[in-house]
CSV table of C-alpha atoms in Angstrom, one decimal:
chain,number,residue,atom,x,y,z
A,1233,LEU,CA,14.5,29.2,2.9
A,1234,LYS,CA,13.1,30.6,6.2
A,1235,PRO,CA,9.5,29.7,5.4
A,1236,ARG,CA,10.6,26.1,4.5
A,1237,GLN,CA,12.5,25.8,7.8
A,1238,SER,CA,9.5,27.1,9.6
A,1239,ARG,CA,7.4,24.5,7.9
A,1240,LEU,CA,9.9,21.8,8.8
A,1241,LYS,CA,9.8,22.9,12.4
A,1242,GLN,CA,6.0,22.6,12.4
A,1243,ALA,CA,6.3,19.2,10.7
A,1244,ALA,CA,8.8,18.1,13.3
A,1245,ALA,CA,6.5,19.1,16.2
A,1246,ALA,CA,3.6,17.3,14.5
A,1247,HIS,CA,5.8,14.2,13.9
A,1248,LEU,CA,6.6,14.0,17.6
A,1249,ARG,CA,2.9,14.1,18.4
A,1250,GLN,CA,1.5,11.8,15.7
A,1251,ALA,CA,2.8,8.6,17.3
A,1252,GLN,CA,0.5,9.3,20.2
A,1253,LYS,CA,-2.7,9.9,18.4
A,1254,SER,CA,-4.4,8.7,15.2
A,1255,GLY,CA,-7.8,9.9,13.9
A,1256,GLY,CA,-8.9,10.7,17.5
A,1257,ALA,CA,-7.9,7.2,18.7
A,1258,MET,CA,-5.0,6.7,21.1
A,1259,VAL,CA,-2.5,4.3,19.9
A,1260,ARG,CA,0.7,2.8,21.3
A,1261,SER,CA,3.6,5.2,21.3
A,1262,ARG,CA,6.5,4.0,19.2
A,1263,ASN,CA,9.8,5.5,20.2
A,1264,LEU,CA,12.7,4.6,17.9
A,1265,ARG,CA,16.4,4.5,18.7
A,1266,PRO,CA,18.2,4.7,16.4
A,1267,LYS,CA,15.9,6.9,14.3
A,1268,PRO,CA,15.5,6.5,10.5
A,1269,ILE,CA,17.9,8.8,8.7
A,1270,PHE,CA,15.3,9.6,6.1
A,1271,ASP,CA,12.9,10.9,8.8
A,1272,GLU,CA,13.2,14.6,8.0
A,1273,PRO,CA,11.5,16.0,11.1
A,1274,SER,CA,13.8,13.9,13.4
A,1275,LEU,CA,16.9,14.8,11.5
A,1276,LEU,CA,16.0,18.5,11.5
A,1277,VAL,CA,15.5,18.5,15.3
A,1278,PHE,CA,18.8,16.7,15.7
A,1279,LEU,CA,20.8,19.2,13.6
A,1280,GLU,CA,19.2,22.2,15.3
A,1281,ARG,CA,20.0,20.7,18.7
A,1282,LEU,CA,23.7,20.5,17.7
A,1283,GLY,CA,23.8,23.9,16.0
A,1284,ALA,CA,24.2,22.5,12.5
A,1285,LYS,CA,22.6,23.9,9.4
A,1286,PRO,CA,19.5,22.1,7.9
A,1287,SER,CA,21.3,22.1,4.5
A,1288,HIS,CA,23.4,19.2,5.7
A,1289,MET,CA,20.3,17.0,5.4
A,1290,GLY,CA,20.6,16.9,1.7
A,1291,ARG,CA,24.3,16.1,1.8
A,1292,ILE,CA,23.7,13.2,4.2
A,1293,TRP,CA,20.8,11.7,2.1
A,1294,ARG,CA,22.6,12.0,-1.3
A,1295,HIS,CA,25.7,10.4,0.0
A,1296,LEU,CA,23.9,7.5,1.8
A,1297,LEU,CA,21.8,6.7,-1.2
A,1298,ALA,CA,24.9,6.5,-3.4
A,1299,HIS,CA,26.9,4.7,-0.7
A,1300,PRO,CA,24.5,2.8,1.6
A,1301,GLU,CA,27.3,0.9,3.3
A,1302,CYS,CA,29.0,4.1,4.5
A,1303,PRO,CA,29.1,4.6,8.3
A,1304,LEU,CA,27.2,7.7,9.3
A,1305,ASP,CA,30.2,9.2,11.0
A,1306,GLU,CA,32.2,9.0,7.8
A,1307,ILE,CA,29.9,11.0,5.5
A,1308,PRO,CA,32.1,13.6,3.8
A,1309,GLY,CA,31.3,17.3,4.1
A,1310,ILE,CA,29.4,17.3,7.4
A,1311,PRO,CA,30.6,19.1,10.6
A,1312,ASP,CA,32.8,17.0,12.9
A,1313,LYS,CA,30.6,17.9,15.9
A,1314,ILE,CA,27.6,15.9,14.5
A,1315,ARG,CA,29.5,12.8,13.3
A,1316,GLY,CA,29.5,10.8,16.5
A,1317,PRO,CA,26.0,11.7,17.6
A,1318,LEU,CA,24.7,11.0,14.1
A,1319,ARG,CA,26.0,7.5,14.1
A,1320,GLU,CA,24.7,6.9,17.6
A,1321,GLU,CA,21.2,8.3,17.1
A,1322,PHE,CA,20.4,7.4,13.4
A,1323,ALA,CA,20.6,4.4,11.1
A,1324,PHE,CA,20.4,4.1,7.3
A,1325,THR,CA,17.5,1.6,7.8
A,1326,THR,CA,15.8,0.8,11.1
A,1327,SER,CA,13.7,-2.0,9.6
A,1328,LYS,CA,14.7,-5.1,7.7
A,1329,VAL,CA,13.1,-7.5,5.2
A,1330,VAL,CA,12.8,-10.9,6.9
A,1331,GLU,CA,11.1,-12.7,4.1
A,1332,THR,CA,10.0,-12.3,0.5
A,1333,VAL,CA,7.8,-14.3,-1.8
A,1334,GLU,CA,7.5,-13.9,-5.5
A,1335,SER,CA,4.3,-14.9,-7.4
A,1336,ALA,CA,4.8,-17.6,-10.0
A,1337,ILE,CA,1.9,-16.1,-11.9
A,1338,ASP,CA,2.7,-12.5,-12.5
A,1339,GLY,CA,6.0,-11.7,-10.7
A,1340,THR,CA,4.4,-9.8,-7.8
A,1341,ILE,CA,6.8,-9.7,-4.8
A,1342,LYS,CA,5.5,-9.6,-1.2
A,1343,MET,CA,8.0,-8.4,1.4
A,1344,LEU,CA,7.5,-9.0,5.1
A,1345,ILE,CA,9.3,-6.1,6.9
A,1346,ARG,CA,10.2,-6.2,10.6
A,1347,LEU,CA,10.3,-2.9,12.4
A,1348,GLN,CA,12.7,-1.9,15.1
A,1349,ASP,CA,10.3,-2.6,17.9
A,1350,GLY,CA,9.2,-6.0,16.6
A,1351,GLY,CA,6.1,-4.9,14.7
A,1352,GLU,CA,5.7,-6.2,11.2
A,1353,VAL,CA,4.2,-4.7,8.0
A,1354,GLU,CA,4.1,-5.8,4.4
A,1355,ALA,CA,4.9,-4.0,1.2
A,1356,VAL,CA,4.1,-5.4,-2.3
A,1357,LEU,CA,6.1,-4.8,-5.4
A,1358,ILE,CA,3.7,-5.2,-8.4
A,1359,HIS,CA,5.1,-5.8,-11.9
A,1360,HIS,CA,3.1,-4.5,-14.8
A,1361,ALA,CA,4.2,-6.1,-18.1
A,1362,GLY,CA,2.6,-3.4,-20.3
A,1363,GLU,CA,0.0,-5.5,-22.0
A,1364,ALA,CA,-3.7,-4.7,-22.2
A,1365,GLU,CA,-6.0,-7.2,-20.6
A,1366,HIS,CA,-8.8,-7.0,-23.1
A,1367,PRO,CA,-8.3,-8.8,-26.5
A,1368,ASP,CA,-9.0,-5.6,-28.3
A,1369,ALA,CA,-6.3,-3.8,-26.3
A,1370,ARG,CA,-8.8,-1.6,-24.5
A,1371,GLN,CA,-7.3,0.7,-21.8
A,1372,LEU,CA,-3.9,0.4,-23.5
A,1373,ASP,CA,-3.3,4.1,-22.6
A,1374,ARG,CA,-3.1,3.1,-19.0
A,1375,CYS,CA,-0.7,0.2,-19.6
A,1376,GLY,CA,3.1,0.2,-19.8
A,1377,GLN,CA,6.0,-1.7,-18.3
A,1378,ARG,CA,6.6,-0.5,-14.7
A,1379,ASP,CA,6.9,-1.6,-11.1
A,1380,THR,CA,4.6,-0.1,-8.6
A,1381,LEU,CA,5.3,-0.3,-4.8
A,1382,CYS,CA,2.3,-0.6,-2.5
A,1383,ILE,CA,3.4,0.6,0.9
A,1384,SER,CA,1.9,0.5,4.4
A,1385,SER,CA,1.4,3.6,6.6
A,1386,GLN,CA,0.3,1.9,9.9
A,1387,VAL,CA,0.7,-1.3,11.8
A,1388,GLY,CA,-2.8,-2.6,11.5
A,1389,CYS,CA,-5.9,-0.5,11.1
A,1390,ARG,CA,-8.8,0.6,13.3
A,1391,LEU,CA,-11.5,1.2,10.7
A,1392,GLY,CA,-12.8,-2.3,10.5
A,1393,CYS,CA,-13.9,-2.6,6.8
A,1394,THR,CA,-15.9,-5.8,6.8
A,1395,PHE,CA,-14.3,-7.2,3.6
A,1396,CYS,CA,-10.8,-6.5,4.8
A,1397,ALA,CA,-8.6,-8.8,6.8
A,1398,THR,CA,-7.0,-5.9,8.8
A,1399,GLY,CA,-10.3,-5.1,10.3
A,1400,THR,CA,-9.8,-7.9,12.8
A,1401,MET,CA,-6.3,-6.5,13.9
A,1402,GLY,CA,-7.1,-3.1,15.3
A,1403,LEU,CA,-4.5,-0.4,15.2
A,1404,GLN,CA,-1.2,-1.3,16.7
A,1405,GLY,CA,0.8,1.8,15.8
A,1406,ASN,CA,1.7,4.5,13.3
A,1407,LEU,CA,4.7,4.2,11.1
A,1408,TRP,CA,7.2,7.1,11.1
A,1409,ALA,CA,7.8,9.0,7.9
A,1410,GLY,CA,11.3,7.4,7.7
A,1411,GLU,CA,9.9,3.9,8.1
A,1412,ILE,CA,7.5,4.6,5.2
A,1413,GLN,CA,10.4,5.7,3.0
A,1414,GLU,CA,12.5,2.7,4.0
A,1415,GLN,CA,10.0,0.4,2.3
A,1416,LEU,CA,11.1,2.0,-1.0
A,1417,VAL,CA,14.8,1.5,0.0
A,1418,HIS,CA,14.0,-2.3,0.5
A,1419,ALA,CA,12.0,-2.5,-2.8
A,1420,ARG,CA,14.7,-0.8,-4.8
A,1421,ALA,CA,17.1,-3.5,-3.8
A,1422,LEU,CA,14.9,-5.9,-5.8
A,1423,ARG,CA,13.7,-3.8,-8.7
A,1424,PRO,CA,13.5,-0.2,-9.9
A,1425,VAL,CA,10.3,1.4,-8.7
A,1426,SER,CA,8.4,4.0,-10.8
A,1427,ASN,CA,5.1,4.4,-8.9
A,1428,ILE,CA,4.0,4.4,-5.2
A,1429,VAL,CA,0.6,3.6,-3.9
A,1430,PHE,CA,-0.4,4.1,-0.3
A,1431,MET,CA,-2.7,1.1,-0.3
A,1432,GLY,CA,-1.1,-1.4,2.1
A,1433,MET,CA,-1.7,-1.7,5.8
A,1434,GLY,CA,-3.5,1.2,7.5
A,1435,GLU,CA,-5.5,4.2,6.5
A,1436,PRO,CA,-2.9,6.8,5.3
A,1437,LEU,CA,-5.0,9.8,6.3
A,1438,GLU,CA,-5.2,8.6,9.9
A,1439,ASN,CA,-1.4,9.0,10.0
A,1440,TYR,CA,-1.4,12.2,8.1
A,1441,ALA,CA,1.7,14.0,9.4
A,1442,ALA,CA,4.0,11.0,8.8
A,1443,VAL,CA,2.4,10.2,5.4
A,1444,ALA,CA,2.7,13.8,4.2
A,1445,SER,CA,6.3,14.0,5.4
A,1446,ALA,CA,7.1,10.7,3.6
A,1447,ILE,CA,5.5,11.9,0.4
A,1448,ARG,CA,7.7,15.0,0.5
A,1449,GLY,CA,10.7,12.7,1.0
A,1450,LEU,CA,9.8,10.3,-1.8
A,1451,SER,CA,9.5,13.2,-4.2
A,1452,ASP,CA,12.5,15.2,-2.8
A,1453,GLN,CA,15.2,15.5,-5.5
A,1454,GLN,CA,17.8,15.0,-2.8
A,1455,ARG,CA,16.3,11.7,-1.8
A,1456,PHE,CA,14.2,9.5,-4.0
A,1457,ALA,CA,13.2,12.0,-6.7
A,1458,LEU,CA,9.8,10.4,-7.7
A,1459,ALA,CA,7.3,12.6,-9.5
A,1460,PRO,CA,4.5,13.6,-7.1
A,1461,SER,CA,2.0,12.6,-9.8
A,1462,SER,CA,3.4,9.0,-9.6
A,1463,ILE,CA,2.3,8.8,-6.0
A,1464,THR,CA,-1.3,7.8,-5.1
A,1465,VAL,CA,-2.9,8.0,-1.7
A,1466,SER,CA,-6.0,5.8,-1.2
A,1467,THR,CA,-8.4,6.6,1.6
A,1468,VAL,CA,-11.7,5.2,2.8
A,1469,GLY,CA,-13.0,8.8,3.0
A,1470,ILE,CA,-11.5,10.9,5.8
A,1471,VAL,CA,-12.9,14.0,4.3
A,1472,SER,CA,-11.2,16.6,6.5
A,1473,GLN,CA,-7.8,15.2,5.7
A,1474,MET,CA,-8.6,14.7,2.1
A,1475,SER,CA,-9.1,18.4,1.8
A,1476,ARG,CA,-5.8,19.0,3.6
A,1477,LEU,CA,-4.0,16.7,1.3
A,1478,MET,CA,-5.3,18.5,-1.7
A,1479,GLU,CA,-4.1,21.8,-0.3
A,1480,GLU,CA,-0.7,20.7,0.9
A,1481,LEU,CA,0.2,18.2,-1.8
A,1482,PRO,CA,-1.9,19.1,-4.8
A,1483,LYS,CA,0.0,17.0,-7.4
A,1484,VAL,CA,-0.4,13.7,-5.5
A,1485,LYS,CA,-3.2,11.5,-7.0
A,1486,LEU,CA,-6.2,10.5,-4.9
A,1487,ALA,CA,-8.0,7.2,-4.7
A,1488,VAL,CA,-11.2,6.6,-2.8
A,1489,SER,CA,-12.4,3.3,-1.4
A,1490,LEU,CA,-16.1,3.5,-2.0
A,1491,HIS,CA,-17.5,-0.1,-2.1
A,1492,ALA,CA,-21.2,0.9,-2.0
A,1493,PRO,CA,-23.4,3.3,-4.0
A,1494,THR,CA,-25.7,4.4,-1.1
A,1495,GLN,CA,-25.1,5.7,2.4
A,1496,LYS,CA,-27.0,2.9,4.1
A,1497,LEU,CA,-25.2,0.0,2.3
A,1498,ARG,CA,-21.8,1.8,2.7
A,1499,GLU,CA,-22.3,2.0,6.5
A,1500,GLN,CA,-22.8,-1.8,6.5
A,1501,ILE,CA,-19.6,-2.5,4.5
A,1502,VAL,CA,-17.4,0.4,5.7
A,1503,PRO,CA,-18.4,1.3,9.3
A,1504,ILE,CA,-16.4,4.6,9.3
A,1505,ALA,CA,-18.9,5.8,6.7
A,1506,LYS,CA,-21.2,6.7,9.7
A,1507,SER,CA,-18.8,9.5,10.5
A,1508,PHE,CA,-18.3,10.7,6.9
A,1509,HIS,CA,-21.5,10.8,4.9
A,1510,LEU,CA,-21.5,9.9,1.2
A,1511,ASP,CA,-22.6,13.4,0.2
A,1512,ARG,CA,-19.6,15.0,2.0
A,1513,LEU,CA,-17.3,12.5,0.3
A,1514,MET,CA,-18.7,13.2,-3.1
A,1515,ALA,CA,-18.3,17.0,-2.5
A,1516,VAL,CA,-14.6,16.5,-1.7
A,1517,ILE,CA,-14.2,14.4,-4.9
A,1518,ASP,CA,-15.9,17.3,-6.8
A,1519,GLU,CA,-13.5,19.8,-5.2
A,1520,TYR,CA,-10.5,17.7,-6.2
A,1521,ALA,CA,-11.7,17.4,-9.7
A,1522,ALA,CA,-12.3,21.1,-10.0
A,1523,LYS,CA,-8.8,21.9,-8.7
A,1524,ASN,CA,-7.1,19.5,-11.1
A,1525,ALA,CA,-9.3,20.0,-14.2
A,1526,SER,CA,-6.5,21.4,-16.2
A,1527,ASP,CA,-3.8,19.0,-15.0
A,1528,GLY,CA,-2.7,17.4,-18.2
A,1529,LYS,CA,-4.0,13.9,-19.0
A,1530,ARG,CA,-5.3,13.4,-15.5
A,1531,LYS,CA,-7.8,16.2,-15.6
A,1532,GLY,CA,-8.9,15.8,-12.0
A,1533,MET,CA,-9.6,12.0,-12.4
A,1534,VAL,CA,-10.2,10.2,-9.1
A,1535,MET,CA,-9.8,6.5,-8.8
A,1536,VAL,CA,-12.9,4.9,-7.1
A,1537,SER,CA,-12.3,1.4,-5.8
A,1538,TYR,CA,-15.3,-0.9,-5.5
A,1539,VAL,CA,-15.0,-4.4,-4.0
A,1540,LEU,CA,-17.7,-6.6,-5.4
A,1541,LEU,CA,-19.3,-8.9,-2.8
A,1542,ARG,CA,-21.6,-11.6,-4.0
A,1543,GLY,CA,-25.2,-10.9,-3.0
A,1544,VAL,CA,-24.3,-7.7,-1.2
A,1545,ASN,CA,-23.3,-4.9,-3.6
A,1546,ASP,CA,-23.0,-6.6,-7.0
A,1547,SER,CA,-26.6,-6.5,-8.1
A,1548,HIS,CA,-27.9,-4.7,-11.2
A,1549,GLU,CA,-29.7,-2.2,-8.9
A,1550,CYS,CA,-26.4,-1.4,-7.2
A,1551,ALA,CA,-24.7,-1.0,-10.6
A,1552,CYS,CA,-27.4,1.5,-11.6
A,1553,GLN,CA,-27.1,3.4,-8.3
A,1554,LEU,CA,-23.3,3.6,-8.7
A,1555,ARG,CA,-23.8,4.8,-12.3
A,1556,ASP,CA,-26.1,7.5,-11.2
A,1557,LEU,CA,-23.8,8.6,-8.4
A,1558,LEU,CA,-20.7,8.8,-10.6
A,1559,ILE,CA,-21.9,9.6,-14.2
A,1560,GLU,CA,-21.2,13.3,-14.0
A,1561,ARG,CA,-17.9,13.0,-12.2
A,1562,PRO,CA,-14.4,12.5,-13.6
A,1563,VAL,CA,-13.6,9.2,-12.1
A,1564,ILE,CA,-12.1,5.9,-13.0
A,1565,VAL,CA,-13.9,3.0,-11.4
A,1566,ASN,CA,-11.7,0.1,-10.3
A,1567,LEU,CA,-13.9,-3.0,-9.9
A,1568,ILE,CA,-12.4,-5.6,-7.5
A,1569,PRO,CA,-13.9,-9.0,-7.2
A,1570,TYR,CA,-13.7,-10.0,-3.6
A,1571,ASN,CA,-10.6,-12.1,-2.6
A,1572,PRO,CA,-11.5,-14.5,0.2
A,1573,PHE,CA,-9.4,-14.9,3.3
A,1574,ASP,CA,-9.5,-17.2,6.3
A,1575,GLY,CA,-11.5,-15.9,9.3
A,1576,ASN,CA,-13.9,-13.6,7.5
A,1577,VAL,CA,-16.9,-13.8,9.9
A,1578,HIS,CA,-19.2,-12.2,7.2
A,1579,GLU,CA,-18.6,-15.2,4.9
A,1580,TYR,CA,-18.4,-13.0,1.8
A,1581,GLU,CA,-18.0,-14.7,-1.5
A,1582,SER,CA,-16.6,-13.6,-4.9
A,1583,PRO,CA,-19.2,-12.8,-7.6
A,1584,SER,CA,-19.3,-14.9,-10.7
A,1585,ALA,CA,-17.5,-13.7,-13.8
A,1586,GLU,CA,-20.8,-13.1,-15.5
A,1587,CYS,CA,-22.0,-11.0,-12.7
A,1588,VAL,CA,-18.8,-8.9,-12.7
A,1589,ASP,CA,-19.1,-8.4,-16.5
A,1590,ALA,CA,-22.8,-7.4,-16.2
A,1591,PHE,CA,-22.0,-4.9,-13.5
A,1592,LEU,CA,-19.1,-3.5,-15.5
A,1593,GLN,CA,-21.3,-3.1,-18.7
A,1594,VAL,CA,-23.8,-0.9,-16.8
A,1595,LEU,CA,-21.0,1.5,-16.1
A,1596,VAL,CA,-19.3,1.3,-19.5
A,1597,THR,CA,-22.5,1.8,-21.5
A,1598,SER,CA,-23.0,5.0,-19.6
A,1599,GLY,CA,-19.6,6.4,-20.5
A,1600,ILE,CA,-17.9,5.8,-17.2
A,1601,ARG,CA,-14.3,4.8,-17.4
A,1602,VAL,CA,-14.0,1.4,-15.6
A,1603,PHE,CA,-11.9,-1.7,-15.5
A,1604,GLU,CA,-11.8,-4.9,-13.5
A,1605,ARG,CA,-8.7,-5.2,-11.4
A,1606,ARG,CA,-6.4,-8.1,-12.1
A,1607,HIS,CA,-5.6,-10.2,-9.0
A,1608,HIS,CA,-1.9,-9.5,-8.7
A,1609,GLY,CA,-0.1,-12.0,-6.5
A,1610,ARG,CA,-3.3,-14.0,-5.6
A,1611,ASP,CA,-1.2,-17.2,-5.4
A,1612,ILE,CA,0.9,-15.6,-2.6
A,1613,SER,CA,-2.0,-13.9,-0.8
A,1614,ALA,CA,-0.9,-10.5,-2.0
A,1615,ALA,CA,-4.1,-9.5,-3.8
A,1616,CYS,CA,-6.7,-7.0,-2.6
A,1617,GLY,CA,-7.9,-8.0,0.9
A,1618,GLN,CA,-5.4,-10.9,1.2
A,1619,LEU,CA,-2.4,-9.1,2.4
A,1620,ALA,CA,-1.2,-10.7,5.6
A,1621,LYS,CA,2.1,-11.2,7.4
A,1622,LEU,CA,4.0,-14.0,5.8
A,1623,GLY,CA,4.0,-17.2,7.9
A,1624,SER,CA,1.4,-15.8,10.2
A,1625,SER,CA,-2.3,-16.2,10.6
A,1626,ALA,CA,-2.7,-12.6,11.6
A,1627,PRO,CA,-4.7,-10.8,8.9
A,1628,VAL,CA,-3.5,-7.5,7.5
A,1629,LYS,CA,-5.1,-4.8,5.3
A,1630,ASP,CA,-6.1,-4.8,1.7
A,1631,ILE,CA,-3.8,-3.8,-1.1
A,1632,GLU,CA,-5.3,-1.7,-3.8
A,1633,ASN,CA,-3.3,-1.8,-7.0
A,1634,CYS,CA,-4.4,-1.2,-10.6
A,1635,SER,CA,-3.5,-3.1,-13.7
A,1636,CYS,CA,-4.6,-3.8,-17.2
A,1637,GLN,CA,-2.4,-6.8,-17.9
A,1638,LEU,CA,-3.4,-10.1,-19.5
A,1639,SER,CA,-4.3,-12.6,-16.9
A,1640,GLY,CA,-2.3,-15.2,-18.8
A,1641,GLU,CA,0.9,-13.3,-19.1
A,1642,LYS,CA,4.1,-15.3,-19.0
A,1643,ALA,CA,4.8,-16.5,-15.5
A,1644,ARG,CA,8.0,-15.8,-13.8
A,1645,GLN,CA,9.8,-18.5,-11.8
A,1646,PRO,CA,9.0,-18.2,-8.1
A,1647,SER,CA,11.9,-16.8,-6.1
A,1648,ARG,CA,12.1,-17.3,-2.3
A,1649,LYS,CA,14.3,-14.6,-0.7
A,1650,VAL,CA,15.6,-14.2,2.8
A,1651,SER,CA,13.6,-16.5,5.1
A,1652,SER,CA,14.6,-17.8,8.4
A,1653,ARG,CA,11.2,-19.3,9.3
A,1654,GLN,CA,10.4,-22.9,9.6
A,1655,PRO,CA,7.0,-24.4,8.7
A,1656,SER,CA,4.5,-24.0,11.5
A,1657,LEU,CA,3.1,-27.1,13.2
A,1658,PRO,CA,-0.1,-27.2,11.1
A,1659,GLN,CA,2.1,-26.8,8.0
A,1660,GLN,CA,4.3,-29.7,9.1
A,1661,GLN,CA,1.3,-31.9,9.7
A,1662,VAL,CA,-0.1,-31.1,6.3
A,1663,MET,CA,3.3,-32.0,4.7
A,1664,ILE,CA,3.3,-35.3,6.6
A,1665,LEU,CA,-0.2,-36.2,5.5
A,1666,VAL,CA,0.6,-35.3,1.9
A,1667,ALA,CA,3.7,-37.5,2.0
A,1668,MET,CA,1.7,-40.4,3.5
A,1669,ALA,CA,-1.0,-40.0,0.9
A,1670,SER,CA,1.6,-40.1,-1.9
A,1671,THR,CA,3.1,-43.2,-0.4
A,1672,LEU,CA,-0.3,-45.0,-0.3
A,1673,VAL,CA,-1.0,-44.0,-3.9
A,1674,VAL,CA,2.4,-45.3,-5.1
A,1675,GLY,CA,1.9,-48.5,-3.1
A,1676,ALA,CA,-1.5,-49.1,-4.6
A,1677,ALA,CA,-0.2,-48.6,-8.1
A,1678,LEU,CA,2.6,-51.1,-7.5
A,1679,LEU,CA,0.2,-53.6,-6.1
A,1680,ARG,CA,-2.1,-53.4,-9.2
A,1681,TRP,CA,1.0,-53.7,-11.4
A,1682,SER,CA,2.3,-56.8,-9.6
A,1683,ARG,CA,-1.2,-58.5,-9.8
A,1684,ARG,CA,-1.4,-57.9,-13.6
A,1685,ARG,CA,2.0,-59.6,-14.0
C-alpha cells in the first residue's frame, strides 16, 4: 500500500504541474473549483490535507457511480470532518454535455462538452454493429457489436498536422484526469461503452500525467473497471513518452499516426516529425512489439494510421515505400481516405476509390494486415479530421476510430439531444433562401398546371 501511496503522491505533484506545461510549450493554466471527484491526484491531496485515509477514495467513487444524484456530504461511511469540505471543493461532474447529434447513417453520436472554465471539447460514441465490411466477411475477427468512446485529452492541439482541422486552433489548455474520465460518465448516460480510444482533440502524450492518471481511473475496479487492453492511446510519435507509456501502462494498446512512408514526406504532412525522426519512431514500435510478443491475440500489434491525401501520399510509389517500411513489423495498417473540412489551406482532396483499393492491394499482397476505415459519422462531421465543436466554425482535431462494418448498414433515426443553440446568422440566411427557392418552384409548377387547363 505504501508504494502505491508514494506513486499517488508523485502523480499528484505531477498533476499540479501539468496544467502549466505541455511538451515543452507553455499553455494556459486551468484552475478548477470545484474539482472533478474522479481526479485521483486532487482527491488524494484533499484527503491528506484533512488527515483522512486514502482508502476513502474507493468508497466515494463506488457510491457516487451507483448513486450519482447523492450529495457529496451524504456519502455513507466517510469521516464527518471531510463531508462539508468535500461538497464545497468537488463535484460529481465539472463539465456538462450541451449538445449531441446522432448520425442517421451509422448511429455515431457526437457530444459537445462544455468545461467548467468555458472551454469546449468533443467526444464521439461510435457504434459497431458487428458486421464485416467486405462481402466475403474478411476481418470478421476484428468485428463485433460494441460501442467505442473516442475522447479528448486537450483543448486544441499545438502540433499542426496539415490534414487536421485542429492544427489551426493551437493549444488552449490541458484537460485534467478527472475531466477526461467525465467524458465516459457522459457517454454511459447514452449507451454502454466497451472500448476507449484517445483519438479526439489533442495529442495524448503531450498531456501525459493527466492521461496516465485517467487511464488508471478508467481501468480501476473501484471506478469504471474497463480492461486496460480495451484502451488505445494514439500518438503522432512523441517517442520519449511512448517508451514511458509502455513501461508504466504495458497493457494499454498503442496506435501511431504515421501518414507518410518517408521522413521527408512526413515532415511536410506532420511538422512535429522534424523533432522525432522516423527511424526513432520505428525503433519504439519494434520495442513495443518485442515487449508484447506473447500477449495473447494481440502479439505486440501496433495500429498504424495513414490518412490518404490525393496526389500527396497515395501513389503506388508511396504504397511500396510503406510496404517496405512495415513488412517485417507486427502492425495493422488503418487506411483513412481524407475527410475534407472547411478552411484547409492546403486544399487536400480525397483519393478515388480505385486509388485507395490499389494502395491497399500493394500492402495486402505483401502479407501486411490492412483495412480501410469506415467514415463513422461523416454526415455529422464526426469522421477522421472533421471533428469540430458543434455549431461553431472553430476546427478541432481528428478522430481515429477503427471499424469493419458494412457501409450500408441499417441507419438509425437521427436523435437530437440537449441543445440550447439557435441557428447562426449564415444558417438562418440559408434556411430563408431554401424556403424562397421552394416557394418559387411550387409557384412555377402551379403556373404550368393552370396554363395546361
